[in-house]
CSV table of C-alpha atoms in Angstrom, one decimal:
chain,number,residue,atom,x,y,z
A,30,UNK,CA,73.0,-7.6,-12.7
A,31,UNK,CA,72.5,-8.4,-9.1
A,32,UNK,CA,73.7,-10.9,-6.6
A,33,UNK,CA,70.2,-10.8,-4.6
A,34,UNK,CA,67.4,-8.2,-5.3
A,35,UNK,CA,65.4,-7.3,-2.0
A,36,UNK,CA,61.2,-7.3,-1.4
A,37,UNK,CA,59.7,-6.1,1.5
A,38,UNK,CA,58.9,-3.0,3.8
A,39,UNK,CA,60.6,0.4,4.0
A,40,UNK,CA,60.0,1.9,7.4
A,41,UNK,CA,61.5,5.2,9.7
A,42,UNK,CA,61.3,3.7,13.2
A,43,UNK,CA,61.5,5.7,16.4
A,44,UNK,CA,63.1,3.5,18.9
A,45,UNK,CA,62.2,4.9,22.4
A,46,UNK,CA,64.1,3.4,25.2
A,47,UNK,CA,63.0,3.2,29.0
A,48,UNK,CA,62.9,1.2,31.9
A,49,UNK,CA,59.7,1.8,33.4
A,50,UNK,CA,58.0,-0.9,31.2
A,51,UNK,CA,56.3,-3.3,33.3
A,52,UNK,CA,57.0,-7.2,31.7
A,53,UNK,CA,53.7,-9.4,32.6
A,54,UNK,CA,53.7,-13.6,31.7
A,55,UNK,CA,50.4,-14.8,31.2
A,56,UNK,CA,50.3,-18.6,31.8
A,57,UNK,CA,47.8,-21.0,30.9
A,58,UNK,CA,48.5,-25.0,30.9
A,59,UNK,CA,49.9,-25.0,27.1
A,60,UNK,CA,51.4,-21.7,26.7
A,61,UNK,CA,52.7,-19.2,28.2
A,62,UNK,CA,52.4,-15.3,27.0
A,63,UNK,CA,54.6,-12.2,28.0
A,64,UNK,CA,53.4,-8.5,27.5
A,65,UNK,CA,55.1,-4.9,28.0
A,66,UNK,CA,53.0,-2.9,30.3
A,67,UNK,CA,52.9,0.7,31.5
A,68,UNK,CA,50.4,2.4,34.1
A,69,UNK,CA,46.8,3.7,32.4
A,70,UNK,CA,46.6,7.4,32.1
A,71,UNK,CA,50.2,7.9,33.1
A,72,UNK,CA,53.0,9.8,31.6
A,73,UNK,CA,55.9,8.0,31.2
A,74,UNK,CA,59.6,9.2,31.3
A,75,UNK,CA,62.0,7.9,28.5
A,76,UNK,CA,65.4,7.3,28.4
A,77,UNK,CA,66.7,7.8,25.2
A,78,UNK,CA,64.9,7.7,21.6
A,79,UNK,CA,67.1,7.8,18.1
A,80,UNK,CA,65.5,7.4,14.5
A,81,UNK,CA,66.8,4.6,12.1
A,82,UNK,CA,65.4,3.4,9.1
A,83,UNK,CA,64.2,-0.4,8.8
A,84,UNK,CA,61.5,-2.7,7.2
A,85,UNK,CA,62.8,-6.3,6.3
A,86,UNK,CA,63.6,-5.0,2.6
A,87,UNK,CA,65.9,-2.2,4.1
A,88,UNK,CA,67.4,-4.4,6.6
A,89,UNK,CA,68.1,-7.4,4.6
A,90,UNK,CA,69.8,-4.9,1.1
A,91,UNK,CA,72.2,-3.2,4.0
A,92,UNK,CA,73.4,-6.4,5.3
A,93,UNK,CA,73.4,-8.3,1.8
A,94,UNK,CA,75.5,-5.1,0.6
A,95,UNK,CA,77.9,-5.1,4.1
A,96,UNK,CA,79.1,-9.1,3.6
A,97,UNK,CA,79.7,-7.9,-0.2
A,98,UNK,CA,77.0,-9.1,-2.2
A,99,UNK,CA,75.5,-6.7,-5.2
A,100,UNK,CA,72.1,-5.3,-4.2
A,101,UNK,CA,69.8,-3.9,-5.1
A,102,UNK,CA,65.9,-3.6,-3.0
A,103,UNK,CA,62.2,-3.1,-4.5
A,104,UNK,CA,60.5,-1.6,-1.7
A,105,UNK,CA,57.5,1.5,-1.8
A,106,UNK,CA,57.8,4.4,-0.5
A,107,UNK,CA,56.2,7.9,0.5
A,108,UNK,CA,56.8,11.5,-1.4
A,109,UNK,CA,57.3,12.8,2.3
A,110,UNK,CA,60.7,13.2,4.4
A,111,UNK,CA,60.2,10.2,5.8
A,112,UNK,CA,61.9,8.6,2.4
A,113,UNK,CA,64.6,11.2,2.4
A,114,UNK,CA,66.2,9.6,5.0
A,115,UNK,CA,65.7,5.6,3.9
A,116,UNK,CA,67.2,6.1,0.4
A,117,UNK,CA,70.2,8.1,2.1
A,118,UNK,CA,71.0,5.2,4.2
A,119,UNK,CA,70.6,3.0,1.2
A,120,UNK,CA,73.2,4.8,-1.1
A,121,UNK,CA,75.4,4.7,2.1
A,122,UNK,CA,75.5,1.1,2.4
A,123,UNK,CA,75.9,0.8,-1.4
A,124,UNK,CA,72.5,-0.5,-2.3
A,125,UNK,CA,71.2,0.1,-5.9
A,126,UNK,CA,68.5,2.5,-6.1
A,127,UNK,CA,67.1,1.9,-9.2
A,128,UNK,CA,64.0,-0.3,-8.9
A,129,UNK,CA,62.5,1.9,-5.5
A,130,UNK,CA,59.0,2.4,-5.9
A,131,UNK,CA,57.7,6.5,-5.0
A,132,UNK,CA,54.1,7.0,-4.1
A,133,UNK,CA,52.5,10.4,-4.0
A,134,UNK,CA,49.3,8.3,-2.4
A,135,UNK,CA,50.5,7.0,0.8
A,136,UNK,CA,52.9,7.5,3.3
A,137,UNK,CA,56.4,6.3,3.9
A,138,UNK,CA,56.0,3.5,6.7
A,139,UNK,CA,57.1,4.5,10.5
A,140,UNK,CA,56.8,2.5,13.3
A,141,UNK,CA,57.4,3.5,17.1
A,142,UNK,CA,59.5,0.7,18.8
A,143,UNK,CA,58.8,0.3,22.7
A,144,UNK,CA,62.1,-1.1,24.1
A,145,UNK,CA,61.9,-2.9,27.6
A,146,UNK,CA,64.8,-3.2,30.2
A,147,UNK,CA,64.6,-7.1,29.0
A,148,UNK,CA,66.2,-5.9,25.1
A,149,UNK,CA,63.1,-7.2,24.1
A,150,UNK,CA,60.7,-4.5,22.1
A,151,UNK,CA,57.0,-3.8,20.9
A,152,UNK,CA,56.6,-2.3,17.4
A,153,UNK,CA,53.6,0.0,17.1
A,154,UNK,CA,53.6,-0.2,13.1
A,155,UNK,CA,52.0,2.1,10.8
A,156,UNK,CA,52.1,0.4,7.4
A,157,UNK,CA,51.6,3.1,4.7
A,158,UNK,CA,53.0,2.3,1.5
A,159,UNK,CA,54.1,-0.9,2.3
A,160,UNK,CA,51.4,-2.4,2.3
A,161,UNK,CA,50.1,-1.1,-1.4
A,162,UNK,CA,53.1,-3.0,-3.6
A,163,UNK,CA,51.6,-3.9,-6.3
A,164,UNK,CA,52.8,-6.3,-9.6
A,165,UNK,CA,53.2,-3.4,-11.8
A,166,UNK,CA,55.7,-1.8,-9.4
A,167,UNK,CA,58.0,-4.9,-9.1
A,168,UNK,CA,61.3,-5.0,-12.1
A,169,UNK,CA,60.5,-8.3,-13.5
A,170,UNK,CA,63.0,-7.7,-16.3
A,171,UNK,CA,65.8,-7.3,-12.9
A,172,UNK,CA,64.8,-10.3,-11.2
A,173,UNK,CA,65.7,-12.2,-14.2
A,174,UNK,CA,69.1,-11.0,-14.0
A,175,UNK,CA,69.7,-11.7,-10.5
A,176,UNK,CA,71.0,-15.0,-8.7
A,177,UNK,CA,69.0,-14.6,-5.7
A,178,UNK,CA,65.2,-13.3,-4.8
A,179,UNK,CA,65.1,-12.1,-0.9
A,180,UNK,CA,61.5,-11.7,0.3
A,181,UNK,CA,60.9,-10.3,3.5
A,182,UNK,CA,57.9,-10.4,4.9
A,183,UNK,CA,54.5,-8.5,3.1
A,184,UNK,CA,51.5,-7.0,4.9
A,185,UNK,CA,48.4,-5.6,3.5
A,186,UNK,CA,47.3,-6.0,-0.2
A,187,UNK,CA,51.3,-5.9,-0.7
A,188,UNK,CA,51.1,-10.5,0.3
A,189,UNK,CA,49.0,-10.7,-3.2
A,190,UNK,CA,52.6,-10.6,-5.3
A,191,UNK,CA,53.9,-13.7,-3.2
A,192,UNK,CA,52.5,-16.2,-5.8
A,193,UNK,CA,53.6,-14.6,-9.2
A,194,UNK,CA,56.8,-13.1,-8.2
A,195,UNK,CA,57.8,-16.6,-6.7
A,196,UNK,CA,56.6,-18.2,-10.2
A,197,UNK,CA,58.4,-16.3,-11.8
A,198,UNK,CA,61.3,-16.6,-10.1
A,199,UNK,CA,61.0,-20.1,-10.6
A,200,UNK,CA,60.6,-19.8,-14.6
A,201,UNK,CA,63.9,-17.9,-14.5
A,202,UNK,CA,66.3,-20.1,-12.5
A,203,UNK,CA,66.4,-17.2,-9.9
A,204,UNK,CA,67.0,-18.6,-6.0
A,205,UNK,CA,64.4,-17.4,-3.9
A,206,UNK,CA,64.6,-16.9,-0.1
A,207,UNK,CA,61.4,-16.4,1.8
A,208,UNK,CA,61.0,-15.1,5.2
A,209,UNK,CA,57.6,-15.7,6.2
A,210,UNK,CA,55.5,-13.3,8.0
A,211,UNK,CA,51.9,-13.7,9.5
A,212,UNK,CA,50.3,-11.8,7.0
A,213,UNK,CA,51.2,-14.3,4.4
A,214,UNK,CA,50.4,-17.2,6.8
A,215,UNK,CA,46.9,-15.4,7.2
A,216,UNK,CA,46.2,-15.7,3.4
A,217,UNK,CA,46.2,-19.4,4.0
A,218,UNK,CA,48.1,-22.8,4.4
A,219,UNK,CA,47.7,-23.9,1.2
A,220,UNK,CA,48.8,-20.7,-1.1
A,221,UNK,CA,52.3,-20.2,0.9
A,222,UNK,CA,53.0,-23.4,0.6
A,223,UNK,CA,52.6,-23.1,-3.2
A,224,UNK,CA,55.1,-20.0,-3.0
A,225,UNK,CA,57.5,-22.4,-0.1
A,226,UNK,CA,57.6,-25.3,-3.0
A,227,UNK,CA,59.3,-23.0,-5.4
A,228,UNK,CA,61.8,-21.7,-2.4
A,229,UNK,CA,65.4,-22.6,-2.0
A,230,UNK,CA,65.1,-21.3,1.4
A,231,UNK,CA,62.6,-20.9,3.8
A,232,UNK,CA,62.8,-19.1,7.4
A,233,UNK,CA,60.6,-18.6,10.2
A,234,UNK,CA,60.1,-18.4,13.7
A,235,UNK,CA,59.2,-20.7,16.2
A,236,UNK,CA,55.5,-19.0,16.7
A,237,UNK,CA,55.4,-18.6,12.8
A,238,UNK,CA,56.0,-21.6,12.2
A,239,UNK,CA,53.3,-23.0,14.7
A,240,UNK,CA,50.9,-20.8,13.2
A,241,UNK,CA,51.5,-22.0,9.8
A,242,UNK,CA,51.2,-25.7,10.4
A,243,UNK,CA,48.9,-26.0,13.5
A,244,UNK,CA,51.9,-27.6,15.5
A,245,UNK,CA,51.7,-26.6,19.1
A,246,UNK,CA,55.1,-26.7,21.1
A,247,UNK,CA,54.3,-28.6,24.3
A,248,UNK,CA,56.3,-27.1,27.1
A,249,UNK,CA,59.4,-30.2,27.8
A,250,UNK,CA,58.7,-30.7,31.5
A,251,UNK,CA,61.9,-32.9,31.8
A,252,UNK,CA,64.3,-30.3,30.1
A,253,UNK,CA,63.9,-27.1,31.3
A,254,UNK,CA,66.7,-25.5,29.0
A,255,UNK,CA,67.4,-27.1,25.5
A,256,UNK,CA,70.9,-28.4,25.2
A,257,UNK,CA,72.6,-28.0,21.5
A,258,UNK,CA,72.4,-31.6,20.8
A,259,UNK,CA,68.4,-31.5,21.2
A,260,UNK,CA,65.4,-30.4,19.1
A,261,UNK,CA,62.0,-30.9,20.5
A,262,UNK,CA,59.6,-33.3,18.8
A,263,UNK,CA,56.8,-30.5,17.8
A,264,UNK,CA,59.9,-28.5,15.8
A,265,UNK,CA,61.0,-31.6,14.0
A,266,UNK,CA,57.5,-32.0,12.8
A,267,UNK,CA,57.0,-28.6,12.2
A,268,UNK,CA,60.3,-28.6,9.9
A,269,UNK,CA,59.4,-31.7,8.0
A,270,UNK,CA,56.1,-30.8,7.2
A,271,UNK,CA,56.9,-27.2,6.1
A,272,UNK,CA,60.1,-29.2,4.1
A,273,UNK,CA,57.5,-31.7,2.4
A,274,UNK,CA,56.5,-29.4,-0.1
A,275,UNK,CA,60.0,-29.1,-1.5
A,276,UNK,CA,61.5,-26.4,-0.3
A,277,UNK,CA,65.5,-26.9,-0.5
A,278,UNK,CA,66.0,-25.8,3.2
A,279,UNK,CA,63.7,-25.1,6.2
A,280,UNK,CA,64.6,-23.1,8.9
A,281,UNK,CA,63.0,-22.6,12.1
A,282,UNK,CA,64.5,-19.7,14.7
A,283,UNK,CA,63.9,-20.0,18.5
A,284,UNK,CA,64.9,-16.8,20.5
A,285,UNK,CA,67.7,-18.3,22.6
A,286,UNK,CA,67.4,-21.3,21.9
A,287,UNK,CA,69.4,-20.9,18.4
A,288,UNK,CA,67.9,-21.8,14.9
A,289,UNK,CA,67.1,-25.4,13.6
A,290,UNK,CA,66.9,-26.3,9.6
A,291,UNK,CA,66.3,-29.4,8.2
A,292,UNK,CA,66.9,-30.2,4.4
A,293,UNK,CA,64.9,-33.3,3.9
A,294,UNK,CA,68.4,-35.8,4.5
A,295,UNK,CA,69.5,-33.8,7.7
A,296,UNK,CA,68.0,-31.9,10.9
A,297,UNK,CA,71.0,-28.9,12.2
A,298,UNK,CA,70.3,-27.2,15.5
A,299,UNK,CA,72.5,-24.2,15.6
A,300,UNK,CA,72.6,-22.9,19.4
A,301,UNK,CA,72.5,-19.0,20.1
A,302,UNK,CA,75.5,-17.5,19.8
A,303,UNK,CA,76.8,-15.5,23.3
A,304,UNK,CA,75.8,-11.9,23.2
A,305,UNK,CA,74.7,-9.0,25.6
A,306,UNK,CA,71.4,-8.1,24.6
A,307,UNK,CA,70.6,-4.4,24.1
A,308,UNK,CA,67.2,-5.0,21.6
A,309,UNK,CA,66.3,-7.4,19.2
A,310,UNK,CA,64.5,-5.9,16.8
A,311,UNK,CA,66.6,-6.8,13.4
A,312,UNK,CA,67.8,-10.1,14.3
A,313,UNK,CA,65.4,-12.4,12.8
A,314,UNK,CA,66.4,-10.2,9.8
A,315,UNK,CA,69.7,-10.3,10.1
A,316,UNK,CA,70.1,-14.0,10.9
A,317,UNK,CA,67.8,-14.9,7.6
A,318,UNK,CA,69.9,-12.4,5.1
A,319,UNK,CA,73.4,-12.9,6.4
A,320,UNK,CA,72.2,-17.1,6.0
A,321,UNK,CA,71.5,-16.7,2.2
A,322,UNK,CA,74.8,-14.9,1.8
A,323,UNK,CA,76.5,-17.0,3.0
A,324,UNK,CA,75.3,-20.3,1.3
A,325,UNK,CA,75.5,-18.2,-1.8
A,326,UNK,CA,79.3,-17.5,-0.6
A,327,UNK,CA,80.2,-20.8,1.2
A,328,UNK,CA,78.6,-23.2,-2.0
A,329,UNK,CA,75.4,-24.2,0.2
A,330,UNK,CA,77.3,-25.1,3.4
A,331,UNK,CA,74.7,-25.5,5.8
A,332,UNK,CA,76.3,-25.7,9.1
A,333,UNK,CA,78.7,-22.9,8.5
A,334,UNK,CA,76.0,-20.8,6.9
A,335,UNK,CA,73.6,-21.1,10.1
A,336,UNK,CA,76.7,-20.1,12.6
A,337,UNK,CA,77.5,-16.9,10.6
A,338,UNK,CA,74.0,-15.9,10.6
A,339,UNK,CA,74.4,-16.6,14.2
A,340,UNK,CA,77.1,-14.4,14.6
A,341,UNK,CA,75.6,-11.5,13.0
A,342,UNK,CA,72.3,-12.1,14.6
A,343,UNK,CA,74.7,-11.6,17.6
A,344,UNK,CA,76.0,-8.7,17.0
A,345,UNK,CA,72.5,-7.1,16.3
A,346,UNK,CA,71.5,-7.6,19.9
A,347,UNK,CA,74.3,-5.9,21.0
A,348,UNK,CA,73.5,-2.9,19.5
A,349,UNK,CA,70.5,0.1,19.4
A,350,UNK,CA,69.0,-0.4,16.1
A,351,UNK,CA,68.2,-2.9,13.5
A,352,UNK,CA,71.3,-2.3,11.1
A,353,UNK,CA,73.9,-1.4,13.5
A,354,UNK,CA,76.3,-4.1,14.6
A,355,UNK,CA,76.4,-5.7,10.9
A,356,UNK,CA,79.9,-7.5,10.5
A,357,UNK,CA,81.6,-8.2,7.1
A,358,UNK,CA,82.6,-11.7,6.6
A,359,UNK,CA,85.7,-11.3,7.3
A,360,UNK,CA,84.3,-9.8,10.5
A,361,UNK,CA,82.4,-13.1,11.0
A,362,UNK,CA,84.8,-15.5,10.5
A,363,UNK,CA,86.9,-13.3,13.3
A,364,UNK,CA,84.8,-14.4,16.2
A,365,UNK,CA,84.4,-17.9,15.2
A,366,UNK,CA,87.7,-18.2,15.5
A,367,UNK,CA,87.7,-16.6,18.7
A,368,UNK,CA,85.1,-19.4,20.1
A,369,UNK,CA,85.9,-22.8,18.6
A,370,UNK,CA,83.6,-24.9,20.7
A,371,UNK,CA,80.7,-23.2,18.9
A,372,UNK,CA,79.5,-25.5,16.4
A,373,UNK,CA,76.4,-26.8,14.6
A,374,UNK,CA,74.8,-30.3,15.7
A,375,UNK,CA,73.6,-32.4,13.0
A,376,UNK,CA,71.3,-35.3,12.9
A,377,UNK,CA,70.3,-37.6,10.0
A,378,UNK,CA,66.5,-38.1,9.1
A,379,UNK,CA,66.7,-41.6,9.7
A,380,UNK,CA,68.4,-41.1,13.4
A,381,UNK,CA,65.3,-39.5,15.1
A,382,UNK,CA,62.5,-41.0,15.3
């Protein structure tokens, strides 16, 4: 039996590191839009390059297996070399191998991450077999057994298992966590939210979250930074209508400006815990896997759940990869120790308007 059993993506990733990446902002009167740039035609020196595996069901079973929760992951992948190295990492960490799915069809994922001197990146992703997970490759009979259901996000014809794995789920008193990806949101409004009403937890981003519910973020002329104590207008609407269908707890990241969550009694905004940022890429996973633990650990303790994902998520920034810089619980509860004015704000439904 498992604590949480893992669904998502399997990837190698080749993270190439240089500073000659050009950042350009692209405003218009609602938005504004940043991309990484290089020179047409040119050949470009790089810094440094390393290969680590990662996917959002790789991620998510390392760190669930780190802060000491039983895992095991369902992901697909190739017959190639490519998987060699994502199931070695796996037994590593101490993930279950058991319920992997090997394809002699398609290839093992691999992406090409394009770091910028800002610790922001661009994935160039190249889906293979993660994007063919099919019904007859996922361990119903395991899922059962579990406590939790993690689902990271799906691309490709992979999205079409959302609905029954998250009924059945359901039919077998098994929590399900849902991070919503685009590719979901693309299959339409009303089908995910058929999947988020069966969800104990649901996380997205900020732009994820607007793409979901139509709800543009109007740029706050008269607060150019967000304090902790404030959450825009737009994100409270965007929580409670993505809430509405019943989902236990919806959470909304922001980049810097922390995470907010709302549980239909009670909006949080959970600022963004100090870090030096080195690259992103395996925070948002991070922040939503090490949140499920730790409700699962804590007895649904919202606001110290949301500042130990932000810790973690933290600690991922700091570091050159997606699952290096995971901290233990113990780990965790070491740095918010260390900064005591770090705390969670929380405001009742019926105290905003």
């Amino acid at each position: 039996m498992s604590d949480v059993i893992t669904i998502g993506s399997a990837t190698l990733d080749a993270f190439i590191e240089t500073d000659k990446a050009n950042i350009v902002s692209v405003c218009t009167l609602d938005s504004k839009k940043e991309f990484m740039a290089y020179p047409y035609g040119s050949k470009i020196e790089i810094d440094n390059f390393e290969f680590e595996t990662g996917g959002g069901g790789i991620n998510t079973a390392v760190n669930f297996a780190n802060l000491g929760l039983k895992t095991s992951t369902i992901v697909k992948i190739g017959d190639d070399i490519q998987s060699g190295k994502i199931k070695h990492i796996l037994e590593q960490a101490g993930v279950n191998l058991s319920y992997i799915v090997k394809s002699k069809e398609y290839q093992t994922g691999f992406s090409i991450i394009l770091t910028s001197f800002q610790g922001d990146r661009t994935v160039l992703a190249h889906r293979g077999a993660n994007a063919k997970l099919n019904l007859d490759d996922i361990n119903f009979n395991a899922i059962k057994k579990s406590k939790w259901l993690y689902l990271a996000p799906l691309n490709g014809e992979s999205t079409k298992i959302l609905d029954k794995v998250a009924e059945f789920a359901q039919e077998h008193n098994v929590n399900l966590a849902i991070n919503v990806g685009t590719s979901s949101i693309k299959q339409g409004k009303q089908n995910l939210y058929s999947v988020l009403k069966t969800a104990e937890v649901a996380i997205l981003n900020k732009e994820e979250a607007s793409m979901l519910t139509g709800i543009e973020v109007r740029p706050d002329t008269k607060n150019e930074k967000f304090s902790q104590a404030f959450i825009h207008p737009d994100i409270i609407n965007m929580l409670r209508e993505i809430n509405s269908v019943k989902t236990k707890i919806t959470i909304i990241t922001d980049g810097k400006n922390g995470a907010y969550a709302y549980d239909g009694e009670k909006f949080y905004h959970c600022g963004e815990f100090p870090a030096k940022v080195v690259s992103t890429l395996g925070a948002g996973d991070a922040f939503a896997s090490t949140f499920v633990a730790s409700v699962e650990k804590t007895d649904w303790d919202i606001e110290k759940s949301l500042m130990y994902a932000s810790i973690n998520s933290a600690s991922v920034v700091e570091h050159f990869g997606a699952q290096a810089g995971f901290l233990n619980f113990d780990e965790i509860k070491e740095k918010l120790k260390k900064n005591p004015d770090y705390k969670v704000y929380v405001k009742k439904n019926k105290e905003i308007e």
